[in-house]
Tab-separated table of C-alpha atoms in Angstrom:
chain	number	residue	atom	x	y	z
B	11	UNK	CA	-127.841	-36.611	-9.703
B	12	UNK	CA	-131.330	-35.140	-9.680
B	13	UNK	CA	-134.297	-36.998	-8.240
B	14	UNK	CA	-137.667	-36.451	-6.575
B	15	UNK	CA	-135.698	-36.135	-3.337
B	16	UNK	CA	-133.758	-33.179	-4.760
B	17	UNK	CA	-135.722	-30.019	-3.897
B	18	UNK	CA	-136.641	-27.943	-6.948
B	19	UNK	CA	-134.774	-24.648	-6.987
B	20	UNK	CA	-137.030	-22.224	-8.799
B	21	UNK	CA	-137.863	-19.265	-6.609
B	22	UNK	CA	-141.529	-18.956	-7.544
B	23	UNK	CA	-142.376	-21.801	-5.169
B	24	UNK	CA	-141.253	-25.407	-5.185
B	25	UNK	CA	-144.354	-26.822	-3.513
B	26	UNK	CA	-148.043	-26.059	-3.643
B	27	UNK	CA	-150.110	-27.208	-0.671
B	28	UNK	CA	-153.297	-26.544	-2.642
B	29	UNK	CA	-152.379	-29.318	-5.088
B	30	UNK	CA	-154.633	-32.297	-4.500
B	31	UNK	CA	-152.822	-35.568	-3.694
B	32	UNK	CA	-155.425	-37.440	-5.777
B	33	UNK	CA	-153.942	-39.728	-8.457
B	34	UNK	CA	-157.288	-40.810	-9.896
B	35	UNK	CA	-157.387	-44.152	-8.071
B	36	UNK	CA	-160.110	-43.777	-5.448
B	37	UNK	CA	-160.497	-46.894	-3.278
B	38	UNK	CA	-160.968	-47.078	0.496
B	39	UNK	CA	-158.928	-49.431	2.667
B	40	UNK	CA	-160.530	-52.310	4.572
B	41	UNK	CA	-161.401	-50.040	7.481
B	42	UNK	CA	-162.983	-47.537	5.069
B	43	UNK	CA	-160.911	-44.811	6.682
B	44	UNK	CA	-158.231	-43.928	4.107
B	45	UNK	CA	-158.068	-43.798	0.328
B	46	UNK	CA	-155.580	-46.286	-1.120
B	47	UNK	CA	-154.782	-43.861	-3.919
B	48	UNK	CA	-153.915	-40.691	-1.996
B	49	UNK	CA	-153.849	-41.835	1.685
B	50	UNK	CA	-156.263	-39.099	2.785
B	51	UNK	CA	-159.280	-39.702	4.998
B	52	UNK	CA	-162.835	-39.302	3.771
B	53	UNK	CA	-163.167	-36.105	5.748
B	54	UNK	CA	-159.974	-34.634	4.335
B	55	UNK	CA	-161.058	-35.394	0.781
B	56	UNK	CA	-164.447	-33.759	1.349
B	57	UNK	CA	-162.922	-30.675	2.974
B	58	UNK	CA	-159.972	-30.234	0.618
B	59	UNK	CA	-161.388	-27.682	-1.811
B	60	UNK	CA	-162.331	-25.137	0.863
B	61	UNK	CA	-159.789	-25.955	3.581
B	62	UNK	CA	-157.272	-23.309	4.755
B	63	UNK	CA	-153.594	-23.662	3.729
B	64	UNK	CA	-152.522	-24.723	7.234
B	65	UNK	CA	-154.891	-27.713	7.071
B	66	UNK	CA	-153.631	-28.721	3.623
B	67	UNK	CA	-150.002	-28.370	4.673
B	68	UNK	CA	-150.572	-30.576	7.717
B	69	UNK	CA	-152.180	-33.295	5.593
B	70	UNK	CA	-149.360	-33.204	3.034
B	71	UNK	CA	-146.804	-33.545	5.848
B	72	UNK	CA	-148.567	-36.648	7.195
B	73	UNK	CA	-148.964	-38.455	3.877
B	74	UNK	CA	-145.518	-40.169	3.697
B	75	UNK	CA	-146.073	-41.980	7.007
B	76	UNK	CA	-149.621	-42.914	6.031
B	77	UNK	CA	-148.501	-44.310	2.674
B	78	UNK	CA	-145.894	-46.452	4.417
B	79	UNK	CA	-148.518	-47.784	6.826
B	80	UNK	CA	-151.086	-48.461	4.092
B	81	UNK	CA	-148.588	-49.874	1.597
B	82	UNK	CA	-149.338	-47.141	-0.940
B	83	UNK	CA	-146.486	-46.804	-3.438
B	84	UNK	CA	-147.481	-44.516	-6.288
B	85	UNK	CA	-148.218	-40.985	-5.110
B	86	UNK	CA	-148.447	-37.430	-6.323
B	87	UNK	CA	-145.760	-34.822	-5.688
B	88	UNK	CA	-146.968	-31.344	-4.768
B	89	UNK	CA	-144.543	-29.492	-7.006
B	90	UNK	CA	-145.619	-26.391	-8.845
B	91	UNK	CA	-145.522	-26.281	-12.627
B	92	UNK	CA	-142.571	-23.879	-12.364
B	93	UNK	CA	-140.651	-26.303	-10.152
B	94	UNK	CA	-141.258	-29.142	-12.597
B	95	UNK	CA	-139.948	-27.068	-15.518
B	96	UNK	CA	-136.828	-26.311	-13.487
B	97	UNK	CA	-136.357	-30.001	-12.622
B	98	UNK	CA	-136.713	-31.064	-16.260
B	99	UNK	CA	-134.124	-28.540	-17.402
B	100	UNK	CA	-131.588	-29.841	-14.876
B	101	UNK	CA	-132.206	-33.555	-15.445
B	102	UNK	CA	-131.849	-33.513	-19.225
B	103	UNK	CA	-128.093	-33.601	-18.650
B	104	UNK	CA	-126.074	-36.762	-17.808
B	105	UNK	CA	-127.362	-38.638	-14.775
B	106	UNK	CA	-130.616	-40.104	-16.021
B	107	UNK	CA	-132.979	-40.515	-18.950
B	108	UNK	CA	-136.274	-38.972	-19.999
B	109	UNK	CA	-138.744	-40.989	-22.067
B	110	UNK	CA	-141.920	-40.074	-23.912
B	111	UNK	CA	-144.327	-42.903	-24.622
B	112	UNK	CA	-143.712	-46.559	-23.862
B	113	UNK	CA	-141.484	-47.795	-26.668
B	114	UNK	CA	-138.345	-48.779	-24.767
B	115	UNK	CA	-134.981	-47.306	-25.660
B	116	UNK	CA	-136.338	-45.871	-28.899
B	117	UNK	CA	-138.369	-43.344	-26.898
B	118	UNK	CA	-135.601	-42.293	-24.487
B	119	UNK	CA	-133.348	-39.267	-24.398
B	120	UNK	CA	-130.135	-39.858	-22.474
B	121	UNK	CA	-127.084	-37.598	-22.513
B	122	UNK	CA	-123.958	-39.610	-21.778
B	123	UNK	CA	-120.969	-38.243	-19.829
B	124	UNK	CA	-118.630	-36.278	-22.076
B	125	UNK	CA	-121.176	-36.011	-24.879
B	126	UNK	CA	-122.101	-32.510	-26.074
B	127	UNK	CA	-125.558	-31.688	-24.729
B	128	UNK	CA	-127.349	-28.406	-25.320
B	129	UNK	CA	-130.325	-27.626	-23.057
B	130	UNK	CA	-132.485	-24.597	-23.770
B	131	UNK	CA	-135.628	-23.168	-22.183
B	132	UNK	CA	-137.917	-21.877	-24.931
B	133	UNK	CA	-140.406	-19.860	-22.926
B	134	UNK	CA	-141.513	-20.838	-19.407
B	135	UNK	CA	-143.019	-24.240	-20.248
B	136	UNK	CA	-140.929	-25.636	-23.120
B	137	UNK	CA	-137.505	-27.222	-22.648
B	138	UNK	CA	-135.415	-28.507	-25.554
B	139	UNK	CA	-132.271	-30.637	-25.351
B	140	UNK	CA	-130.006	-31.903	-28.124
B	141	UNK	CA	-127.087	-34.296	-28.425
B	142	UNK	CA	-125.436	-35.517	-31.648
B	143	UNK	CA	-127.670	-38.629	-31.482
B	144	UNK	CA	-131.029	-37.373	-30.299
B	145	UNK	CA	-133.249	-34.459	-29.386
B	146	UNK	CA	-136.145	-33.990	-27.000
B	147	UNK	CA	-138.720	-31.284	-26.507
B	148	UNK	CA	-140.796	-31.342	-23.340
B	149	UNK	CA	-143.817	-29.078	-23.047
B	150	UNK	CA	-144.931	-28.928	-19.416
B	151	UNK	CA	-148.701	-29.541	-19.579
B	152	UNK	CA	-151.009	-27.181	-17.728
B	153	UNK	CA	-152.849	-30.012	-15.932
B	154	UNK	CA	-149.821	-32.230	-15.374
B	155	UNK	CA	-149.744	-34.616	-12.430
B	156	UNK	CA	-146.287	-35.476	-11.123
B	157	UNK	CA	-146.150	-39.011	-9.753
B	158	UNK	CA	-143.456	-40.906	-7.872
B	159	UNK	CA	-143.178	-44.233	-6.092
B	160	UNK	CA	-142.310	-45.202	-2.547
B	161	UNK	CA	-140.661	-48.616	-2.301
B	162	UNK	CA	-139.660	-50.074	1.063
B	163	UNK	CA	-135.896	-50.035	1.510
B	164	UNK	CA	-135.269	-48.038	-1.664
B	165	UNK	CA	-133.175	-44.885	-1.691
B	166	UNK	CA	-135.585	-42.028	-2.405
B	167	UNK	CA	-133.022	-40.400	-4.703
B	168	UNK	CA	-133.233	-43.397	-7.073
B	169	UNK	CA	-136.964	-43.266	-7.698
B	170	UNK	CA	-138.260	-42.462	-11.165
B	171	UNK	CA	-141.056	-39.987	-11.692
B	172	UNK	CA	-143.970	-40.116	-14.102
B	173	UNK	CA	-145.823	-37.205	-15.664
B	174	UNK	CA	-149.475	-37.760	-16.523
B	175	UNK	CA	-152.394	-35.702	-17.781
B	176	UNK	CA	-156.152	-36.320	-17.592
B	177	UNK	CA	-157.173	-38.776	-20.273
B	178	UNK	CA	-158.988	-37.186	-23.180
B	179	UNK	CA	-158.950	-40.039	-25.683
B	180	UNK	CA	-160.371	-43.520	-25.073
B	181	UNK	CA	-158.063	-46.521	-24.940
B	182	UNK	CA	-157.398	-47.890	-28.406
B	183	UNK	CA	-157.951	-44.563	-30.151
B	184	UNK	CA	-154.614	-44.708	-32.006
B	185	UNK	CA	-154.741	-44.800	-35.768
B	186	UNK	CA	-154.718	-48.401	-37.067
B	187	UNK	CA	-151.756	-49.178	-39.288
B	188	UNK	CA	-149.354	-46.847	-41.063
B	189	UNK	CA	-150.583	-43.266	-41.563
B	190	UNK	CA	-148.865	-40.424	-43.435
B	191	UNK	CA	-148.750	-37.244	-41.325
B	192	UNK	CA	-147.115	-34.997	-43.916
B	193	UNK	CA	-144.087	-32.743	-43.362
B	194	UNK	CA	-142.813	-32.730	-39.787
B	195	UNK	CA	-143.399	-29.027	-39.155
B	196	UNK	CA	-142.784	-29.454	-35.408
B	197	UNK	CA	-139.333	-31.055	-35.748
B	198	UNK	CA	-136.829	-29.807	-33.173
B	199	UNK	CA	-134.320	-28.874	-35.890
B	200	UNK	CA	-135.836	-26.524	-38.503
B	201	UNK	CA	-133.796	-28.310	-41.177
B	202	UNK	CA	-135.931	-31.439	-40.647
B	203	UNK	CA	-139.305	-29.756	-41.065
B	204	UNK	CA	-139.763	-30.655	-44.723
B	205	UNK	CA	-139.059	-34.365	-44.138
B	206	UNK	CA	-142.095	-36.675	-44.179
B	207	UNK	CA	-143.506	-38.127	-40.973
B	208	UNK	CA	-145.282	-41.511	-40.774
B	209	UNK	CA	-147.185	-42.822	-37.738
B	210	UNK	CA	-146.769	-46.604	-37.411
B	211	UNK	CA	-150.118	-46.900	-35.604
B	212	UNK	CA	-148.770	-48.847	-32.622
B	213	UNK	CA	-150.915	-49.329	-29.490
B	214	UNK	CA	-150.097	-46.715	-26.886
B	215	UNK	CA	-152.184	-44.541	-24.606
B	216	UNK	CA	-151.720	-41.028	-25.928
B	217	UNK	CA	-148.392	-41.407	-27.776
B	218	UNK	CA	-147.342	-42.333	-31.294
B	219	UNK	CA	-144.203	-43.920	-32.746
B	220	UNK	CA	-143.248	-42.406	-36.104
B	221	UNK	CA	-140.559	-42.567	-38.744
B	222	UNK	CA	-139.291	-39.382	-40.424
B	223	UNK	CA	-137.480	-39.432	-43.737
B	224	UNK	CA	-136.637	-37.424	-46.832
B	225	UNK	CA	-135.374	-40.483	-48.729
B	226	UNK	CA	-137.513	-40.700	-51.904
B	227	UNK	CA	-137.309	-44.496	-52.183
B	228	UNK	CA	-138.365	-45.051	-48.582
B	229	UNK	CA	-141.147	-42.479	-48.966
B	230	UNK	CA	-142.421	-44.384	-51.999
B	231	UNK	CA	-142.366	-47.693	-50.107
B	232	UNK	CA	-144.111	-46.193	-47.094
B	233	UNK	CA	-146.783	-44.594	-49.255
B	234	UNK	CA	-147.387	-47.989	-50.867
B	235	UNK	CA	-147.727	-49.518	-47.387
B	236	UNK	CA	-150.241	-47.059	-45.921
B	237	UNK	CA	-152.729	-48.871	-43.713
B	238	UNK	CA	-150.466	-51.857	-43.037
B	239	UNK	CA	-149.920	-52.812	-39.415
B	240	UNK	CA	-146.345	-52.924	-38.166
B	241	UNK	CA	-145.514	-56.655	-38.589
B	242	UNK	CA	-146.685	-56.614	-42.222
B	243	UNK	CA	-145.004	-53.288	-42.917
B	244	UNK	CA	-141.761	-54.507	-41.342
B	245	UNK	CA	-141.799	-57.614	-43.527
B	246	UNK	CA	-142.218	-55.447	-46.612
B	247	UNK	CA	-139.844	-52.520	-45.990
B	248	UNK	CA	-137.823	-53.462	-42.896
B	249	UNK	CA	-134.552	-53.836	-44.766
B	250	UNK	CA	-134.921	-50.494	-46.503
B	251	UNK	CA	-135.693	-48.895	-43.144
B	252	UNK	CA	-132.479	-50.382	-41.764
B	253	UNK	CA	-130.449	-49.180	-44.757
B	254	UNK	CA	-131.816	-45.631	-44.825
B	255	UNK	CA	-132.053	-45.209	-41.027
B	256	UNK	CA	-134.912	-42.713	-40.813
B	257	UNK	CA	-135.282	-40.682	-37.648
B	258	UNK	CA	-137.403	-42.364	-34.991
B	259	UNK	CA	-139.855	-39.824	-33.561
B	260	UNK	CA	-142.107	-40.428	-30.553
B	261	UNK	CA	-144.941	-37.942	-30.062
B	262	UNK	CA	-146.964	-37.462	-26.890
B	263	UNK	CA	-148.970	-34.954	-24.842
B	264	UNK	CA	-145.750	-33.659	-23.251
B	265	UNK	CA	-143.674	-33.247	-26.409
B	266	UNK	CA	-141.450	-35.472	-28.522
B	267	UNK	CA	-138.238	-37.508	-28.658
B	268	UNK	CA	-136.262	-37.745	-31.896
B	269	UNK	CA	-133.547	-40.378	-32.332
B	270	UNK	CA	-131.187	-40.341	-35.287
B	271	UNK	CA	-128.152	-42.343	-36.320
B	272	UNK	CA	-127.699	-45.521	-38.343
B	273	UNK	CA	-129.972	-48.430	-37.539
B	274	UNK	CA	-127.863	-50.900	-39.501
B	275	UNK	CA	-124.910	-50.486	-37.119
B	276	UNK	CA	-126.695	-52.644	-34.556
B	277	UNK	CA	-128.477	-55.004	-36.896
B	278	UNK	CA	-131.893	-55.069	-38.492
B	279	UNK	CA	-134.162	-56.194	-35.667
B	280	UNK	CA	-132.603	-54.852	-32.473
B	281	UNK	CA	-133.368	-51.123	-32.763
B	282	UNK	CA	-136.938	-51.803	-33.814
B	283	UNK	CA	-137.622	-54.608	-31.332
B	284	UNK	CA	-138.984	-52.188	-28.687
B	285	UNK	CA	-141.664	-51.202	-31.173
B	286	UNK	CA	-142.716	-54.785	-31.780
B	287	UNK	CA	-142.703	-55.571	-28.072
B	288	UNK	CA	-144.918	-52.583	-27.296
B	289	UNK	CA	-148.042	-54.348	-28.533
B	290	UNK	CA	-150.601	-54.822	-25.770
B	291	UNK	CA	-148.808	-52.683	-23.165
B	292	UNK	CA	-149.772	-49.088	-23.750
B	293	UNK	CA	-148.522	-47.551	-20.481
B	294	UNK	CA	-145.401	-47.988	-18.319
B	295	UNK	CA	-145.395	-50.919	-15.903
B	296	UNK	CA	-147.349	-50.240	-12.732
B	297	UNK	CA	-149.577	-47.518	-14.176
B	298	UNK	CA	-152.146	-49.729	-15.895
B	299	UNK	CA	-154.757	-49.075	-13.201
B	300	UNK	CA	-154.798	-45.293	-13.755
B	301	UNK	CA	-157.711	-45.300	-16.169
B	302	UNK	CA	-158.377	-41.579	-15.730
B	303	UNK	CA	-154.823	-40.499	-16.639
B	304	UNK	CA	-152.582	-40.637	-19.695
B	305	UNK	CA	-148.890	-41.099	-18.781
B	306	UNK	CA	-146.940	-38.719	-20.989
B	307	UNK	CA	-143.289	-38.660	-19.844
B	308	UNK	CA	-140.995	-40.539	-17.473
B	309	UNK	CA	-137.692	-39.767	-15.775
B	310	UNK	CA	-135.315	-42.554	-14.737
B	311	UNK	CA	-132.267	-41.687	-12.591
B	312	UNK	CA	-129.138	-43.664	-13.358
B	313	UNK	CA	-128.354	-46.490	-10.899
B	314	UNK	CA	-125.773	-46.006	-8.144
B	315	UNK	CA	-122.217	-46.020	-9.426
B	316	UNK	CA	-123.115	-45.033	-12.977
B	317	UNK	CA	-120.745	-42.441	-14.491
B	318	UNK	CA	-122.145	-38.929	-14.576
């Protein structure tokens, strides 16, 4: 099972000491000696940009003990972009789940043991994975910050990681209500690129939950419902959505997740409940205070004893 404790393998350098530990939460502790976001001292923060590599390496090596002493959980990993791309490619196989956005199971990609899973690197920064039920494309952002958590008594190999990018859109900038986006030209499977994509306009920082369909009756109903917010749209066309089972597509700064398969097999409300529950919580739990960052992807290792 892969985890933040599993060293990245790519030969171009797993770690970068020049990476700043800053997570965008800059608050000093009671003694005004250490930052409660990155665990560095004032002097280290001021000197970081021009400090020699040996100084930076020493500080990075001391940060785990400082975080434990200060009670700092969320922290930045000093992986290179190449190492992150390598990690993503290895963890898209059974053993965990990747999610884009904050829409529960509808935004997750999880390959189950024994299920066919094709993983492909498309260039250095794009990784695509497909199973019979879902597909994911992760584009490793240039300014990505790789975050993990330290929890007392927790096995480091079981910690999730979060990918985030500097925020470029203000909170609440999502489109209100249903919006037609046109043909899904960026679909993972080229055969889906003429199907129509509709953004449900749900609240989320930097991601969008969409439906994709080529069913003419559902397209007509969705066009008639443009501008409606999700509860009203669900009341109007929810049963047709369940019958036609359009693809559920989550878009974000780090790529997309596409989930297919029949919705009606598990009932009308259950597969869409994560969408309804997303209202008011636009980032994963525990990241609400990171106002300067947009969380864009998450990795969750399977719990101990899970089949892999």
